[in-house]
């Protein structure tokens, strides 16, 4: 009988344990379901869990390129991205997850599309963040009735789902930030810093830009925990800094605080050192970036503001309800000084623009850097709800905070500079704050905590539905499948397998297709000239925009697309272009012929493009080249290479260039029809008023120019754009090639006020199509030239041939940061490439290092003598070696800290046993 009773007791205990386990698991199951439903409802039901532009052209393709680099080279520390933007320092792209643990896992799944993988890990990252937040709040002692709704608030906050399918790096570090917050608790409670250090390290690797704000959050939370424990650290944790001396008590407190603060920061600094292999070369790469900031005055960043969009209902800020303002104000009246300090410091950070400026690296003042504060504000929300549950706050204090929130909203809208949304959006915020006030008053009378937790969740749900429906940029499944069609890869692989030379292969198409393919690489030998990155080679960017004058089809000046300009294609060695069958006439006019096709896509090939590297003695000095005007500044590079020395060729070479292009009239017909009005304001200047995109056919007056239009020509067109609607974009197309001037208030204003076009005309064609985009603008000082199609061909006579000696690449040795090959130089001259110049390059000719020079104003080259030579071009990313040294130092410190904590823990345990 006793044995039976024992079995029954064991069975009861097991059932009880199972019930407890199931009860603990249920919230996580609920949060998982809520995450999946929210991701589908807000984004997934519109297509795929991703959007056009940034997600499609940056965040889903650059990690795939990193994966290809690893497969190709097997190197853990790559240095050179030869395939992108003509050839760039790989650390220009490190922001997009070069060493992110999230993307490193994809190397184990080469058969999975990076876009599909990114969708899966983004959704998984959201669930991991929400679950960790719920677990963290539970560990801090908050009941489930608080932890669960606060976790839902985190999930529905503006940036969480939105940025997971837009700017992925804005949010994908969040699981590691919350792990670091758990690590801070463990540091104070048990004296162990391993989780704390690991969380910071992984957060930096995932998104170094936002890790700065994340580390500030950890410092604030650590300060709060330190002050909670009064004497420094708990008895079970670290206890080496307790001050008991009465002599010079204040001085001892300050010294102890500084000592404890240093010890607390040590694991964080260790993580920063361990990340040196990423941070140092990235910092060196960013220093070469063109953008220098917005020219902010000191008084602007020191003048307090009452932010709104960076805190409330926005995807580029914290994105909680107006209740977050109420909570921050209420926290100033808490009983504990440590709690008041935490809320006060947070308010100061949000109100003083200098903190936004610092967290943005001194570039600008934008609220996106506050996104890492989201888990901390969720924690403060839980503190607020817990105090309300325990009736720790006076009614008048809470009411005052709600009323001050309404005042905050009004001041921000009527007198502030931090709200740029529609008035309706502000009215909704005001209605929400009033609703929360009413719910609080009812709660104070009824005492049901749901009255405080449910309304904010509902408000975020409703505002999210409104926000996502109008956010635009949804990516449908058909477009995604078309862009990522593996049939394109098969054509590229086949084309490059047949090609032993050193050329580029790009994807053409309309603006939407080009934006999707800005950074898309299908094959390790596919080199492209396009680029879309926050950091870039400044010389190359300047060459495209200011020296050569490539068209800018996008409103974002960072989006440097594959150009339609046939002269630029020739200069950059674009031998192959992938397009559609309907592009055949246009491609033929540009010198390309159909080469391969799979029925849907066509590979077009040109036999006249420049090789990526060659040797020639047909050079001119920079001084002479700088004196050229449009279009000779473009045509000159088809016949000569520009070098830095001051050699002179006289004036005959200029006269020859001027004869190749002659000015012509391109009159635009005046009209006043429905939807379009064109009026001539002066010679070669027009005023355009268009209600929508409208097309006009213009005839070229080439009479008396001596140009034979029967064999095809090139049309050069340039004019100044004066946009009368400063806050609207303005665009003009010439034969399908678009130039766009972005609105003056656009974050990435492109400054493209000089529209430049070079388009080919087919045989016998003497008219062009101008498409005027919607807007009210003027085109001023229009210049038009016609050039012979022979400009696209290299001269047959040996003394007039620019590409005299072609560089033959050894593809077996060429990989990663090394380009190896040989060249038979016919005449003493220069070795010229279309790889953007960078100080990290070294050129070795027959094993001896040559002096690297800047040729063609922006590209890598060196002088070379006649004869057969073996050439190696090696790129070393500046700062990588120093970064590796710092990383080793950080790892050593981490191991020493681990050993010290292990020893202290075992010593403490031995003393207790004794």
mmCIF file of C-alpha atoms in Angstrom, residues 542-833:
data_model
loop_
_atom_site.group_PDB
_atom_site.id
_atom_site.type_symbol
_atom_site.label_atom_id
_atom_site.label_comp_id
_atom_site.label_asym_id
_atom_site.label_seq_id
_atom_site.Cartn_x
_atom_site.Cartn_y
_atom_site.Cartn_z
ATOM 1 C CA UNK A 542 32.562 62.283 -58.016
ATOM 2 C CA UNK A 543 33.635 61.019 -61.434
ATOM 3 C CA UNK A 544 30.176 59.706 -62.259
ATOM 4 C CA UNK A 545 28.315 62.797 -61.095
ATOM 5 C CA UNK A 546 30.578 65.806 -61.572
ATOM 6 C CA UNK A 547 33.301 64.886 -64.077
ATOM 7 C CA UNK A 548 31.810 62.550 -66.666
ATOM 8 C CA UNK A 549 28.177 63.454 -66.026
ATOM 9 C CA UNK A 550 26.270 60.167 -65.866
ATOM 10 C CA UNK A 551 22.480 60.402 -65.715
ATOM 11 C CA UNK A 552 20.849 60.086 -62.266
ATOM 12 C CA UNK A 553 17.528 58.256 -62.548
ATOM 13 C CA UNK A 554 16.801 57.998 -58.807
ATOM 14 C CA UNK A 555 15.904 60.543 -56.145
ATOM 15 C CA UNK A 556 18.470 59.051 -53.764
ATOM 16 C CA UNK A 557 21.967 60.208 -54.681
ATOM 17 C CA UNK A 558 23.441 57.030 -53.173
ATOM 18 C CA UNK A 559 21.738 54.902 -55.865
ATOM 19 C CA UNK A 560 24.304 54.860 -58.656
ATOM 20 C CA UNK A 561 22.630 52.756 -61.342
ATOM 21 C CA UNK A 562 23.991 50.965 -64.393
ATOM 22 C CA UNK A 563 24.169 53.774 -66.937
ATOM 23 C CA UNK A 564 22.432 53.876 -70.329
ATOM 24 C CA UNK A 565 25.183 56.164 -71.609
ATOM 25 C CA UNK A 566 26.991 54.045 -74.271
ATOM 26 C CA UNK A 567 30.211 56.051 -73.821
ATOM 27 C CA UNK A 568 30.264 55.325 -70.096
ATOM 28 C CA UNK A 569 29.521 51.659 -70.812
ATOM 29 C CA UNK A 570 32.463 51.581 -73.182
ATOM 30 C CA UNK A 571 34.783 53.323 -70.722
ATOM 31 C CA UNK A 572 33.854 50.920 -67.898
ATOM 32 C CA UNK A 573 34.275 47.823 -70.058
ATOM 33 C CA UNK A 574 30.625 46.737 -70.015
ATOM 34 C CA UNK A 575 30.877 44.092 -72.717
ATOM 35 C CA UNK A 576 27.671 42.263 -71.794
ATOM 36 C CA UNK A 577 24.242 43.619 -70.898
ATOM 37 C CA UNK A 578 21.253 41.470 -69.943
ATOM 38 C CA UNK A 579 17.905 42.780 -71.130
ATOM 39 C CA UNK A 580 14.696 41.735 -72.833
ATOM 40 C CA UNK A 581 13.939 40.955 -76.484
ATOM 41 C CA UNK A 582 12.149 44.312 -76.961
ATOM 42 C CA UNK A 583 15.437 46.104 -76.133
ATOM 43 C CA UNK A 584 17.095 44.817 -79.293
ATOM 44 C CA UNK A 585 16.851 48.001 -81.403
ATOM 45 C CA UNK A 586 18.093 50.210 -78.594
ATOM 46 C CA UNK A 587 20.984 47.857 -77.855
ATOM 47 C CA UNK A 588 21.934 47.637 -81.539
ATOM 48 C CA UNK A 589 22.084 51.422 -81.728
ATOM 49 C CA UNK A 590 24.432 51.370 -78.731
ATOM 50 C CA UNK A 591 26.704 48.831 -80.422
ATOM 51 C CA UNK A 592 25.430 45.631 -78.817
ATOM 52 C CA UNK A 593 24.206 42.496 -80.609
ATOM 53 C CA UNK A 594 22.186 39.575 -79.314
ATOM 54 C CA UNK A 595 24.521 36.889 -77.960
ATOM 55 C CA UNK A 596 22.534 34.407 -75.825
ATOM 56 C CA UNK A 597 18.894 34.008 -74.877
ATOM 57 C CA UNK A 598 16.690 31.695 -72.846
ATOM 58 C CA UNK A 599 13.498 32.921 -74.472
ATOM 59 C CA UNK A 600 12.748 35.460 -71.739
ATOM 60 C CA UNK A 601 16.092 37.185 -71.155
ATOM 61 C CA UNK A 602 18.715 38.160 -73.735
ATOM 62 C CA UNK A 603 22.447 38.683 -73.277
ATOM 63 C CA UNK A 604 23.690 41.475 -75.547
ATOM 64 C CA UNK A 605 27.384 41.677 -76.405
ATOM 65 C CA UNK A 606 29.605 44.468 -77.693
ATOM 66 C CA UNK A 607 32.991 43.956 -79.354
ATOM 67 C CA UNK A 608 34.068 47.594 -78.954
ATOM 68 C CA UNK A 609 34.110 48.208 -75.203
ATOM 69 C CA UNK A 610 37.319 48.987 -73.381
ATOM 70 C CA UNK A 611 38.895 46.181 -71.369
ATOM 71 C CA UNK A 612 38.934 46.733 -67.602
ATOM 72 C CA UNK A 613 42.747 46.971 -67.800
ATOM 73 C CA UNK A 614 45.043 47.817 -70.730
ATOM 74 C CA UNK A 615 48.235 49.690 -71.601
ATOM 75 C CA UNK A 616 48.536 52.688 -73.933
ATOM 76 C CA UNK A 617 50.731 55.632 -74.802
ATOM 77 C CA UNK A 618 47.777 57.788 -75.952
ATOM 78 C CA UNK A 619 47.593 59.953 -72.840
ATOM 79 C CA UNK A 620 46.936 63.593 -71.995
ATOM 80 C CA UNK A 621 47.575 65.537 -68.824
ATOM 81 C CA UNK A 622 44.897 66.494 -66.326
ATOM 82 C CA UNK A 623 45.372 70.189 -67.012
ATOM 83 C CA UNK A 624 44.539 69.731 -70.658
ATOM 84 C CA UNK A 625 41.586 67.480 -69.904
ATOM 85 C CA UNK A 626 40.154 69.909 -67.340
ATOM 86 C CA UNK A 627 39.849 72.568 -70.043
ATOM 87 C CA UNK A 628 37.345 70.458 -72.006
ATOM 88 C CA UNK A 629 33.632 71.151 -71.949
ATOM 89 C CA UNK A 630 30.611 68.946 -72.591
ATOM 90 C CA UNK A 631 30.489 66.738 -74.619
ATOM 91 C CA UNK A 632 34.239 66.637 -75.296
ATOM 92 C CA UNK A 633 34.845 65.739 -71.633
ATOM 93 C CA UNK A 634 33.155 62.407 -72.425
ATOM 94 C CA UNK A 635 34.371 61.758 -75.960
ATOM 95 C CA UNK A 636 38.014 62.493 -75.027
ATOM 96 C CA UNK A 637 38.083 59.413 -72.808
ATOM 97 C CA UNK A 638 37.183 57.276 -75.802
ATOM 98 C CA UNK A 639 40.504 58.204 -77.453
ATOM 99 C CA UNK A 640 42.877 59.192 -74.660
ATOM 100 C CA UNK A 641 43.740 58.237 -71.094
ATOM 101 C CA UNK A 642 44.140 61.090 -68.622
ATOM 102 C CA UNK A 643 47.212 61.069 -66.385
ATOM 103 C CA UNK A 644 48.449 63.406 -63.671
ATOM 104 C CA UNK A 645 51.592 64.709 -65.413
ATOM 105 C CA UNK A 646 51.544 67.995 -67.296
ATOM 106 C CA UNK A 647 52.558 66.744 -70.755
ATOM 107 C CA UNK A 648 50.969 68.721 -73.581
ATOM 108 C CA UNK A 649 49.838 67.625 -77.015
ATOM 109 C CA UNK A 650 49.133 71.072 -78.433
ATOM 110 C CA UNK A 651 45.688 72.004 -79.696
ATOM 111 C CA UNK A 652 45.320 69.565 -82.569
ATOM 112 C CA UNK A 653 43.898 66.792 -80.385
ATOM 113 C CA UNK A 654 41.211 69.168 -79.077
ATOM 114 C CA UNK A 655 40.294 70.232 -82.587
ATOM 115 C CA UNK A 656 39.887 66.596 -83.526
ATOM 116 C CA UNK A 657 37.526 66.036 -80.593
ATOM 117 C CA UNK A 658 35.411 69.073 -81.445
ATOM 118 C CA UNK A 659 34.924 67.812 -85.001
ATOM 119 C CA UNK A 660 33.452 64.537 -83.756
ATOM 120 C CA UNK A 661 30.458 66.272 -82.173
ATOM 121 C CA UNK A 662 28.635 69.281 -83.589
ATOM 122 C CA UNK A 663 25.895 71.408 -82.004
ATOM 123 C CA UNK A 664 22.365 70.993 -83.354
ATOM 124 C CA UNK A 665 18.966 72.469 -82.637
ATOM 125 C CA UNK A 666 16.444 70.428 -80.683
ATOM 126 C CA UNK A 667 13.371 72.648 -80.542
ATOM 127 C CA UNK A 668 10.633 71.574 -78.136
ATOM 128 C CA UNK A 669 7.197 72.373 -79.560
ATOM 129 C CA UNK A 670 5.204 74.855 -77.523
ATOM 130 C CA UNK A 671 1.738 73.640 -76.583
ATOM 131 C CA UNK A 672 -1.145 74.122 -74.218
ATOM 132 C CA UNK A 673 -3.129 70.923 -74.108
ATOM 133 C CA UNK A 674 -4.938 69.119 -71.358
ATOM 134 C CA UNK A 675 -2.400 67.908 -68.779
ATOM 135 C CA UNK A 676 0.628 69.599 -70.397
ATOM 136 C CA UNK A 677 1.679 73.169 -71.036
ATOM 137 C CA UNK A 678 5.042 74.059 -72.632
ATOM 138 C CA UNK A 679 6.060 77.651 -73.182
ATOM 139 C CA UNK A 680 9.357 79.003 -74.426
ATOM 140 C CA UNK A 681 10.791 81.529 -71.955
ATOM 141 C CA UNK A 682 14.066 82.343 -73.725
ATOM 142 C CA UNK A 683 16.426 80.881 -76.274
ATOM 143 C CA UNK A 684 17.002 77.222 -75.345
ATOM 144 C CA UNK A 685 14.840 77.568 -72.196
ATOM 145 C CA UNK A 686 11.317 76.268 -71.542
ATOM 146 C CA UNK A 687 8.694 76.295 -68.815
ATOM 147 C CA UNK A 688 6.983 72.912 -68.301
ATOM 148 C CA UNK A 689 3.707 72.364 -66.428
ATOM 149 C CA UNK A 690 2.584 68.733 -66.428
ATOM 150 C CA UNK A 691 -0.229 67.111 -64.454
ATOM 151 C CA UNK A 692 1.161 63.658 -65.241
ATOM 152 C CA UNK A 693 3.903 62.089 -67.328
ATOM 153 C CA UNK A 694 3.471 63.342 -70.897
ATOM 154 C CA UNK A 695 5.404 62.547 -74.080
ATOM 155 C CA UNK A 696 6.548 64.961 -76.772
ATOM 156 C CA UNK A 697 8.347 64.047 -80.021
ATOM 157 C CA UNK A 698 11.138 66.448 -80.995
ATOM 158 C CA UNK A 699 12.821 66.541 -84.369
ATOM 159 C CA UNK A 700 16.585 67.069 -84.593
ATOM 160 C CA UNK A 701 17.628 69.779 -86.996
ATOM 161 C CA UNK A 702 20.910 68.330 -88.312
ATOM 162 C CA UNK A 703 20.919 70.260 -91.603
ATOM 163 C CA UNK A 704 24.330 71.638 -92.436
ATOM 164 C CA UNK A 705 26.148 69.656 -89.762
ATOM 165 C CA UNK A 706 27.694 67.183 -92.169
ATOM 166 C CA UNK A 707 26.535 64.277 -90.042
ATOM 167 C CA UNK A 708 25.206 61.236 -91.837
ATOM 168 C CA UNK A 709 22.095 60.083 -89.996
ATOM 169 C CA UNK A 710 21.728 56.985 -92.172
ATOM 170 C CA UNK A 711 24.279 54.990 -90.175
ATOM 171 C CA UNK A 712 23.071 56.060 -86.736
ATOM 172 C CA UNK A 713 24.338 58.715 -84.398
ATOM 173 C CA UNK A 714 24.712 59.695 -80.756
ATOM 174 C CA UNK A 715 22.684 62.536 -79.263
ATOM 175 C CA UNK A 716 24.216 64.566 -76.417
ATOM 176 C CA UNK A 717 21.758 66.685 -74.436
ATOM 177 C CA UNK A 718 22.293 68.800 -71.346
ATOM 178 C CA UNK A 719 20.232 71.433 -69.570
ATOM 179 C CA UNK A 720 19.787 73.080 -66.185
ATOM 180 C CA UNK A 721 16.735 71.995 -64.163
ATOM 181 C CA UNK A 722 14.945 74.625 -62.106
ATOM 182 C CA UNK A 723 12.227 73.015 -60.020
ATOM 183 C CA UNK A 724 9.475 75.459 -59.053
ATOM 184 C CA UNK A 725 7.894 72.939 -56.678
ATOM 185 C CA UNK A 726 10.797 72.541 -54.316
ATOM 186 C CA UNK A 727 9.178 69.798 -52.242
ATOM 187 C CA UNK A 728 8.275 67.619 -55.236
ATOM 188 C CA UNK A 729 10.471 65.504 -57.506
ATOM 189 C CA UNK A 730 11.032 66.533 -61.131
ATOM 190 C CA UNK A 731 11.974 64.065 -63.869
ATOM 191 C CA UNK A 732 12.570 64.141 -67.642
ATOM 192 C CA UNK A 733 13.164 61.141 -69.922
ATOM 193 C CA UNK A 734 15.060 61.176 -73.228
ATOM 194 C CA UNK A 735 14.328 58.051 -75.264
ATOM 195 C CA UNK A 736 13.602 56.159 -72.047
ATOM 196 C CA UNK A 737 16.641 57.391 -70.097
ATOM 197 C CA UNK A 738 15.545 59.228 -66.978
ATOM 198 C CA UNK A 739 17.118 62.056 -65.027
ATOM 199 C CA UNK A 740 15.499 63.042 -61.761
ATOM 200 C CA UNK A 741 15.894 65.940 -59.348
ATOM 201 C CA UNK A 742 14.653 64.920 -55.918
ATOM 202 C CA UNK A 743 12.538 67.143 -53.697
ATOM 203 C CA UNK A 744 14.540 69.606 -51.658
ATOM 204 C CA UNK A 745 13.259 68.151 -48.377
ATOM 205 C CA UNK A 746 14.222 64.580 -49.270
ATOM 206 C CA UNK A 747 16.679 63.034 -46.800
ATOM 207 C CA UNK A 748 18.992 61.903 -49.585
ATOM 208 C CA UNK A 749 18.570 64.916 -51.869
ATOM 209 C CA UNK A 750 20.520 64.115 -55.034
ATOM 210 C CA UNK A 751 21.354 67.684 -56.086
ATOM 211 C CA UNK A 752 20.971 66.680 -59.750
ATOM 212 C CA UNK A 753 20.243 70.132 -61.158
ATOM 213 C CA UNK A 754 22.183 69.495 -64.392
ATOM 214 C CA UNK A 755 20.429 66.862 -66.502
ATOM 215 C CA UNK A 756 22.843 65.132 -68.903
ATOM 216 C CA UNK A 757 21.957 62.499 -71.506
ATOM 217 C CA UNK A 758 23.807 60.526 -74.139
ATOM 218 C CA UNK A 759 21.538 58.257 -76.164
ATOM 219 C CA UNK A 760 22.125 56.341 -79.412
ATOM 220 C CA UNK A 761 19.895 56.783 -82.440
ATOM 221 C CA UNK A 762 19.200 53.996 -84.912
ATOM 222 C CA UNK A 763 20.013 54.228 -88.586
ATOM 223 C CA UNK A 764 17.961 56.913 -90.328
ATOM 224 C CA UNK A 765 16.354 58.172 -87.104
ATOM 225 C CA UNK A 766 16.230 61.956 -86.740
ATOM 226 C CA UNK A 767 13.811 62.443 -83.854
ATOM 227 C CA UNK A 768 13.781 61.766 -80.123
ATOM 228 C CA UNK A 769 11.111 61.300 -77.473
ATOM 229 C CA UNK A 770 11.045 63.593 -74.448
ATOM 230 C CA UNK A 771 8.855 62.513 -71.533
ATOM 231 C CA UNK A 772 8.080 65.245 -69.019
ATOM 232 C CA UNK A 773 7.253 64.057 -65.528
ATOM 233 C CA UNK A 774 4.570 65.573 -63.361
ATOM 234 C CA UNK A 775 5.474 68.977 -61.949
ATOM 235 C CA UNK A 776 6.127 72.646 -62.573
ATOM 236 C CA UNK A 777 9.712 73.325 -63.640
ATOM 237 C CA UNK A 778 11.990 75.062 -66.118
ATOM 238 C CA UNK A 779 14.700 73.621 -68.322
ATOM 239 C CA UNK A 780 17.324 76.272 -68.940
ATOM 240 C CA UNK A 781 20.345 76.724 -71.235
ATOM 241 C CA UNK A 782 19.691 73.561 -73.213
ATOM 242 C CA UNK A 783 22.657 72.278 -75.245
ATOM 243 C CA UNK A 784 22.320 69.549 -77.854
ATOM 244 C CA UNK A 785 25.043 67.899 -79.940
ATOM 245 C CA UNK A 786 25.130 65.105 -82.466
ATOM 246 C CA UNK A 787 28.065 62.730 -82.697
ATOM 247 C CA UNK A 788 29.089 60.004 -85.062
ATOM 248 C CA UNK A 789 28.463 56.410 -84.034
ATOM 249 C CA UNK A 790 32.157 55.714 -84.664
ATOM 250 C CA UNK A 791 32.801 57.129 -81.179
ATOM 251 C CA UNK A 792 31.683 53.757 -79.852
ATOM 252 C CA UNK A 793 34.403 51.979 -81.832
ATOM 253 C CA UNK A 794 38.129 51.888 -81.296
ATOM 254 C CA UNK A 795 40.223 53.300 -84.123
ATOM 255 C CA UNK A 796 41.721 50.799 -86.571
ATOM 256 C CA UNK A 797 44.992 52.669 -87.182
ATOM 257 C CA UNK A 798 47.693 51.561 -84.687
ATOM 258 C CA UNK A 799 48.709 55.149 -83.869
ATOM 259 C CA UNK A 800 45.100 56.067 -83.057
ATOM 260 C CA UNK A 801 44.180 52.956 -81.068
ATOM 261 C CA UNK A 802 43.711 53.605 -77.360
ATOM 262 C CA UNK A 803 43.524 49.991 -76.224
ATOM 263 C CA UNK A 804 46.926 49.015 -77.591
ATOM 264 C CA UNK A 805 47.781 46.213 -75.148
ATOM 265 C CA UNK A 806 45.142 44.144 -73.383
ATOM 266 C CA UNK A 807 45.681 42.760 -69.908
ATOM 267 C CA UNK A 808 45.196 38.978 -69.844
ATOM 268 C CA UNK A 809 43.813 37.808 -66.516
ATOM 269 C CA UNK A 810 44.955 34.569 -64.913
ATOM 270 C CA UNK A 811 41.572 33.484 -63.521
ATOM 271 C CA UNK A 812 43.104 30.623 -61.541
ATOM 272 C CA UNK A 813 45.133 33.032 -59.418
ATOM 273 C CA UNK A 814 42.703 35.944 -59.430
ATOM 274 C CA UNK A 815 40.428 35.859 -56.395
ATOM 275 C CA UNK A 816 39.499 38.000 -53.416
ATOM 276 C CA UNK A 817 41.875 40.947 -53.141
ATOM 277 C CA UNK A 818 44.286 39.712 -55.852
ATOM 278 C CA UNK A 819 44.101 40.331 -59.614
ATOM 279 C CA UNK A 820 46.858 38.529 -61.481
ATOM 280 C CA UNK A 821 47.765 38.349 -65.153
ATOM 281 C CA UNK A 822 50.169 39.348 -67.898
ATOM 282 C CA UNK A 823 50.386 42.013 -70.576
ATOM 283 C CA UNK A 824 52.457 42.588 -73.728
ATOM 284 C CA UNK A 825 53.086 46.349 -73.780
ATOM 285 C CA UNK A 826 53.756 47.719 -77.277
ATOM 286 C CA UNK A 827 54.897 51.242 -76.328
ATOM 287 C CA UNK A 828 56.140 52.970 -73.201
ATOM 288 C CA UNK A 829 53.100 54.494 -71.561
ATOM 289 C CA UNK A 830 50.588 53.804 -68.832
ATOM 290 C CA UNK A 831 48.826 50.798 -67.424
ATOM 291 C CA UNK A 832 45.196 51.964 -67.182
ATOM 292 C CA UNK A 833 42.233 50.346 -65.401
#
